[in-house]
PDB file of C-alpha atoms in Angstrom:
ATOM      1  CA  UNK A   1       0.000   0.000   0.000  1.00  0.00           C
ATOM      2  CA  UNK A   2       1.400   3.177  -0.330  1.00  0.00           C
ATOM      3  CA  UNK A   3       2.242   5.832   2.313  1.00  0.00           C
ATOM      4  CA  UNK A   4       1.292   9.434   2.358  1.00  0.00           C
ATOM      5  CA  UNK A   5       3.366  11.834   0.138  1.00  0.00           C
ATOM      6  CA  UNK A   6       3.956  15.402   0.667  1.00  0.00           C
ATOM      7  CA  UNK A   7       1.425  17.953  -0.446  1.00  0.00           C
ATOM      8  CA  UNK A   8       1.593  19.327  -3.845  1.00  0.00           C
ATOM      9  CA  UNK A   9       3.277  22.659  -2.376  1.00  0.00           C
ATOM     10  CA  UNK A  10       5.679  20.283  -0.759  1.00  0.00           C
ATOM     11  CA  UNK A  11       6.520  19.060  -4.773  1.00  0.00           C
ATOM     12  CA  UNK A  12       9.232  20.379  -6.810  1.00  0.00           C
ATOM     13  CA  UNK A  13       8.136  23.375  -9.459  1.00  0.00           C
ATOM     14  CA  UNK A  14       8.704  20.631 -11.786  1.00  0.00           C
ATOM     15  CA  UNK A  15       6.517  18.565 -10.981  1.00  0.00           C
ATOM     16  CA  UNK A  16       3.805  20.724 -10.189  1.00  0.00           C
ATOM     17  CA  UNK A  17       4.059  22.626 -13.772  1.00  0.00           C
ATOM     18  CA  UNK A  18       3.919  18.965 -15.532  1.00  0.00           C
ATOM     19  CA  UNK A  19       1.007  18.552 -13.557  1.00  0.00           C
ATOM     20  CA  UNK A  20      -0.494  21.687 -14.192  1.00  0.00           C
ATOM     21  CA  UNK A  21      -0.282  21.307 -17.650  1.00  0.00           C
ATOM     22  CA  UNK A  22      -1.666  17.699 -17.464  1.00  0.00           C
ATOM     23  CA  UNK A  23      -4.571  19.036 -15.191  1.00  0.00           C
ATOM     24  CA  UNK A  24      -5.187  22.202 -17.907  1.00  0.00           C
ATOM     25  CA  UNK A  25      -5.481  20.069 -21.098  1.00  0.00           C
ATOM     26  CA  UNK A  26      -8.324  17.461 -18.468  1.00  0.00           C
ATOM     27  CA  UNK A  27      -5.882  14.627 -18.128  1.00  0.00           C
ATOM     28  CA  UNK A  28      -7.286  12.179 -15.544  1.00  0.00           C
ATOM     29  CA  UNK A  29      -6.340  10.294 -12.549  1.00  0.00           C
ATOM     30  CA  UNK A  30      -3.050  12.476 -12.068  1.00  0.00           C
ATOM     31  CA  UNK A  31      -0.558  10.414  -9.516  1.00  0.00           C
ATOM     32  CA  UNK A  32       2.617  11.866  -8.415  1.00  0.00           C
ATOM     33  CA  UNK A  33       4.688   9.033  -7.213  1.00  0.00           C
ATOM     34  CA  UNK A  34       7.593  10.241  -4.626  1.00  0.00           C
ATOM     35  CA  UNK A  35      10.646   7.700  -5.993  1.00  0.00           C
ATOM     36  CA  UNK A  36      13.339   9.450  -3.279  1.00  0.00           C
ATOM     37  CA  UNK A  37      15.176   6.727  -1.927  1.00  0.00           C
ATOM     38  CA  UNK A  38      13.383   4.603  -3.369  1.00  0.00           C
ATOM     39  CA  UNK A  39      15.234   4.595  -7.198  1.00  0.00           C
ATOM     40  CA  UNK A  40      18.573   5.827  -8.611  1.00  0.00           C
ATOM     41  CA  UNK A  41      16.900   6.870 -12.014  1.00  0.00           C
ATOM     42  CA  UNK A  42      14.283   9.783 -10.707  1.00  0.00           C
ATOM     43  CA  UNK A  43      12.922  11.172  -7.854  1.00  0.00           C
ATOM     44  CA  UNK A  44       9.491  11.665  -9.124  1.00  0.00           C
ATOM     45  CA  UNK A  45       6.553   9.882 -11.544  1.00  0.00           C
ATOM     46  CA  UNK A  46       3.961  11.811 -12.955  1.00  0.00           C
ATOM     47  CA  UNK A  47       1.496   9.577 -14.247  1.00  0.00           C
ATOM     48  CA  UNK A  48      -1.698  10.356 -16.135  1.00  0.00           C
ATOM     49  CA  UNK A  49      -4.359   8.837 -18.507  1.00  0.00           C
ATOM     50  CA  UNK A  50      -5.911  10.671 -21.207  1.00  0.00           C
ATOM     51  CA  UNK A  51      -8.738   9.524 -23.234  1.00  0.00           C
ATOM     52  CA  UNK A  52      -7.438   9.257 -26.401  1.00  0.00           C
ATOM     53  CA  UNK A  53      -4.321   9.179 -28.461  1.00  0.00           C
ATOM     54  CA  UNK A  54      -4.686  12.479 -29.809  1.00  0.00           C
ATOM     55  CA  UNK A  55      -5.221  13.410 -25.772  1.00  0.00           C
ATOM     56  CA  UNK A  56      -2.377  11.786 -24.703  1.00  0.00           C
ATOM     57  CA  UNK A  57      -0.466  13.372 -27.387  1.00  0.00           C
ATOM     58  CA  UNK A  58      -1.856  16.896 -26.527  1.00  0.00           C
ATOM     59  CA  UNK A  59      -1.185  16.080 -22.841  1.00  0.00           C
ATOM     60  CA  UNK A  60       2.657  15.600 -23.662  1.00  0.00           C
ATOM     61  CA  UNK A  61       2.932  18.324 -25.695  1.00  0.00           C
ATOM     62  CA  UNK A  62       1.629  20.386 -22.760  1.00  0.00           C
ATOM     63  CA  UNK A  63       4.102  19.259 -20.097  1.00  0.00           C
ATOM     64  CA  UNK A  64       6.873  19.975 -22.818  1.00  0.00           C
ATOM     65  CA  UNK A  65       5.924  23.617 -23.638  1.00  0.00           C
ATOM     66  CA  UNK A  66       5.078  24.578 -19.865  1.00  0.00           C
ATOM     67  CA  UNK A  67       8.362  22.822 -18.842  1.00  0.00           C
ATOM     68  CA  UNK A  68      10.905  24.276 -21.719  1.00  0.00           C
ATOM     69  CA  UNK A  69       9.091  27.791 -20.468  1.00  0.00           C
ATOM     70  CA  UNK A  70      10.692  26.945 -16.780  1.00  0.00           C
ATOM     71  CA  UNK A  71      14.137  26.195 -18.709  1.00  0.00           C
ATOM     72  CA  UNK A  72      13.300  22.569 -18.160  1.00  0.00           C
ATOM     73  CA  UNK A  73      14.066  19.946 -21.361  1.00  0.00           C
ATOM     74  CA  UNK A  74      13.297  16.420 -21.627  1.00  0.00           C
ATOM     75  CA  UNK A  75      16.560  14.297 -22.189  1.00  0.00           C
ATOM     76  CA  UNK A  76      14.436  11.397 -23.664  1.00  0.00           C
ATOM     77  CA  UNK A  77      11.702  11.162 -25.457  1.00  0.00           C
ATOM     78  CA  UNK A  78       9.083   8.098 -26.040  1.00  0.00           C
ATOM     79  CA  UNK A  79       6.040   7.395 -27.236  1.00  0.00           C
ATOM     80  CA  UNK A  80       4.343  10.802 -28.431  1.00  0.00           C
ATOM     81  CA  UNK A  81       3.722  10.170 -31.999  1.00  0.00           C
ATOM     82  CA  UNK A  82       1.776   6.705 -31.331  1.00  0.00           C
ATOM     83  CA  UNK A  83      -0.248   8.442 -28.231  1.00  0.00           C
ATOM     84  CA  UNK A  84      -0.593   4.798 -26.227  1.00  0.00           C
ATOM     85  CA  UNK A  85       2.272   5.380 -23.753  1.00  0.00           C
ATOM     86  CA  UNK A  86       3.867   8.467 -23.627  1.00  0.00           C
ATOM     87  CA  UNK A  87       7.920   9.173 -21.683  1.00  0.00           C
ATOM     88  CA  UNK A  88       8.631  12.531 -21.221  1.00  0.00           C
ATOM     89  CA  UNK A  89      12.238  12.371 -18.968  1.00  0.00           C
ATOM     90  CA  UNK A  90      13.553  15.276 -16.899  1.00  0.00           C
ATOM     91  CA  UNK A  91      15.684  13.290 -15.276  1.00  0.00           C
ATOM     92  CA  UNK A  92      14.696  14.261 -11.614  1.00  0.00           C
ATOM     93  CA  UNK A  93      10.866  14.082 -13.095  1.00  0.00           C
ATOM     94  CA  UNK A  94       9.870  11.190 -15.790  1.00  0.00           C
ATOM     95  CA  UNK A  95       6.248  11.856 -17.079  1.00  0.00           C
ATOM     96  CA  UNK A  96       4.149   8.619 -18.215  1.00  0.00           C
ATOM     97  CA  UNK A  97       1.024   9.129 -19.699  1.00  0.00           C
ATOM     98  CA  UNK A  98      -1.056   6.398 -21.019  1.00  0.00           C
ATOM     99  CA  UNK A  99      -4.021   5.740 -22.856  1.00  0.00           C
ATOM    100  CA  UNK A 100      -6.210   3.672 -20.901  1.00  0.00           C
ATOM    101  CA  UNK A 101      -5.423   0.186 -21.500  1.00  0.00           C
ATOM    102  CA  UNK A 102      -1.805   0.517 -21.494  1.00  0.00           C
ATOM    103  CA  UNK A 103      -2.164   2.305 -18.095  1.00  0.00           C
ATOM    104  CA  UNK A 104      -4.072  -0.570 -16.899  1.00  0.00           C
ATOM    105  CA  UNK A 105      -1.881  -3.159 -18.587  1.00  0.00           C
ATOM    106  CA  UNK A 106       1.595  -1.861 -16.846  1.00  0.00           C
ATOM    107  CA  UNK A 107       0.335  -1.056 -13.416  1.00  0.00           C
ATOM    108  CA  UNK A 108       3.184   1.631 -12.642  1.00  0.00           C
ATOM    109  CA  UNK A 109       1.474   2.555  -9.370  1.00  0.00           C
ATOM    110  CA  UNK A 110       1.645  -1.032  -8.134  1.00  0.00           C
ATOM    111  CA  UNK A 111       5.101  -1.550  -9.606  1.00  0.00           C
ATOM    112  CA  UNK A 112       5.853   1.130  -7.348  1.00  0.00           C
ATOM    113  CA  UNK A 113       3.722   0.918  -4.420  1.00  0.00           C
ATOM    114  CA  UNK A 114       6.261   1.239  -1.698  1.00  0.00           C
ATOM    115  CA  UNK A 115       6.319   4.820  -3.050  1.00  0.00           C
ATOM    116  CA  UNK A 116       4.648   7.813  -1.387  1.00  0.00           C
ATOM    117  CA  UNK A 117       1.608   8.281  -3.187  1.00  0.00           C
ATOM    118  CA  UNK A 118      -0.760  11.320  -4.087  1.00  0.00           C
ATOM    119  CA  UNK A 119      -3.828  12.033  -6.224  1.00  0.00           C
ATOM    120  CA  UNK A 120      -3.783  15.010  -8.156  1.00  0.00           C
ATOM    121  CA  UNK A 121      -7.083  14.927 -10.174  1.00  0.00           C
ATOM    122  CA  UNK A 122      -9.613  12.111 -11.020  1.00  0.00           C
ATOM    123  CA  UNK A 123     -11.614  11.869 -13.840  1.00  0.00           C
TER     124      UNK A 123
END
């Protein structure tokens, strides 16, 4: 089960501006998954679903444009043009958003579960 994470004010400008963006263009079920001490890679997961593959495209597009405006760019890249399973890496921040099935079908959350946890937006 996972534990309590900080609140959103507690999260690094980052994060909260990918989530923002994701939030703005109605991406759903929003988790932030705190990944300190917990993984070498990143410190943070963003993961979101949109409805669509044009969504999830529009949703990564988002995080990139209000992320380059706060001098942030992703180092990799994945996914975007097919809109199933979109990577958008920041290093300290790796964005996953998924159409629905592929959400469902990798199960990032439980992957992680030892993870603090916290809900940003339903849908």
């Amino acid at each position: 089960m996972s534990t309590p994470a900080p609140a959103p004010a507690a999260l690094p400008g980052a994060v909260q501006a990918a989530v923002g963006a994701i939030l703005d263009r109605k991406g759903r079920d929003v988790q932030v998954l705190d990944l300190r001490g917990l993984c070498n890679a990143t410190d943070f997961f963003v993961i979101a679903t949109g409805t669509s593959d044009a969504h999830v495209r529009g949703l990564a597009h988002g995080v990139l444009e209000q992320l380059d405006r706060l001098g942030q760019h992703a180092h990799h890249i994945e996914g975007v043009e097919t809109g199933r399973w979109a990577l958008l890496d920041f290093v300290d921040v790796v964005v996953h958003l998924f159409h629905p099935e592929q959400r469902s079908f990798y199960q990032l959350e439980r992957l992680w579960s030892d993870a603090p946890a916290h809900a940003l937006g339903s849908g």
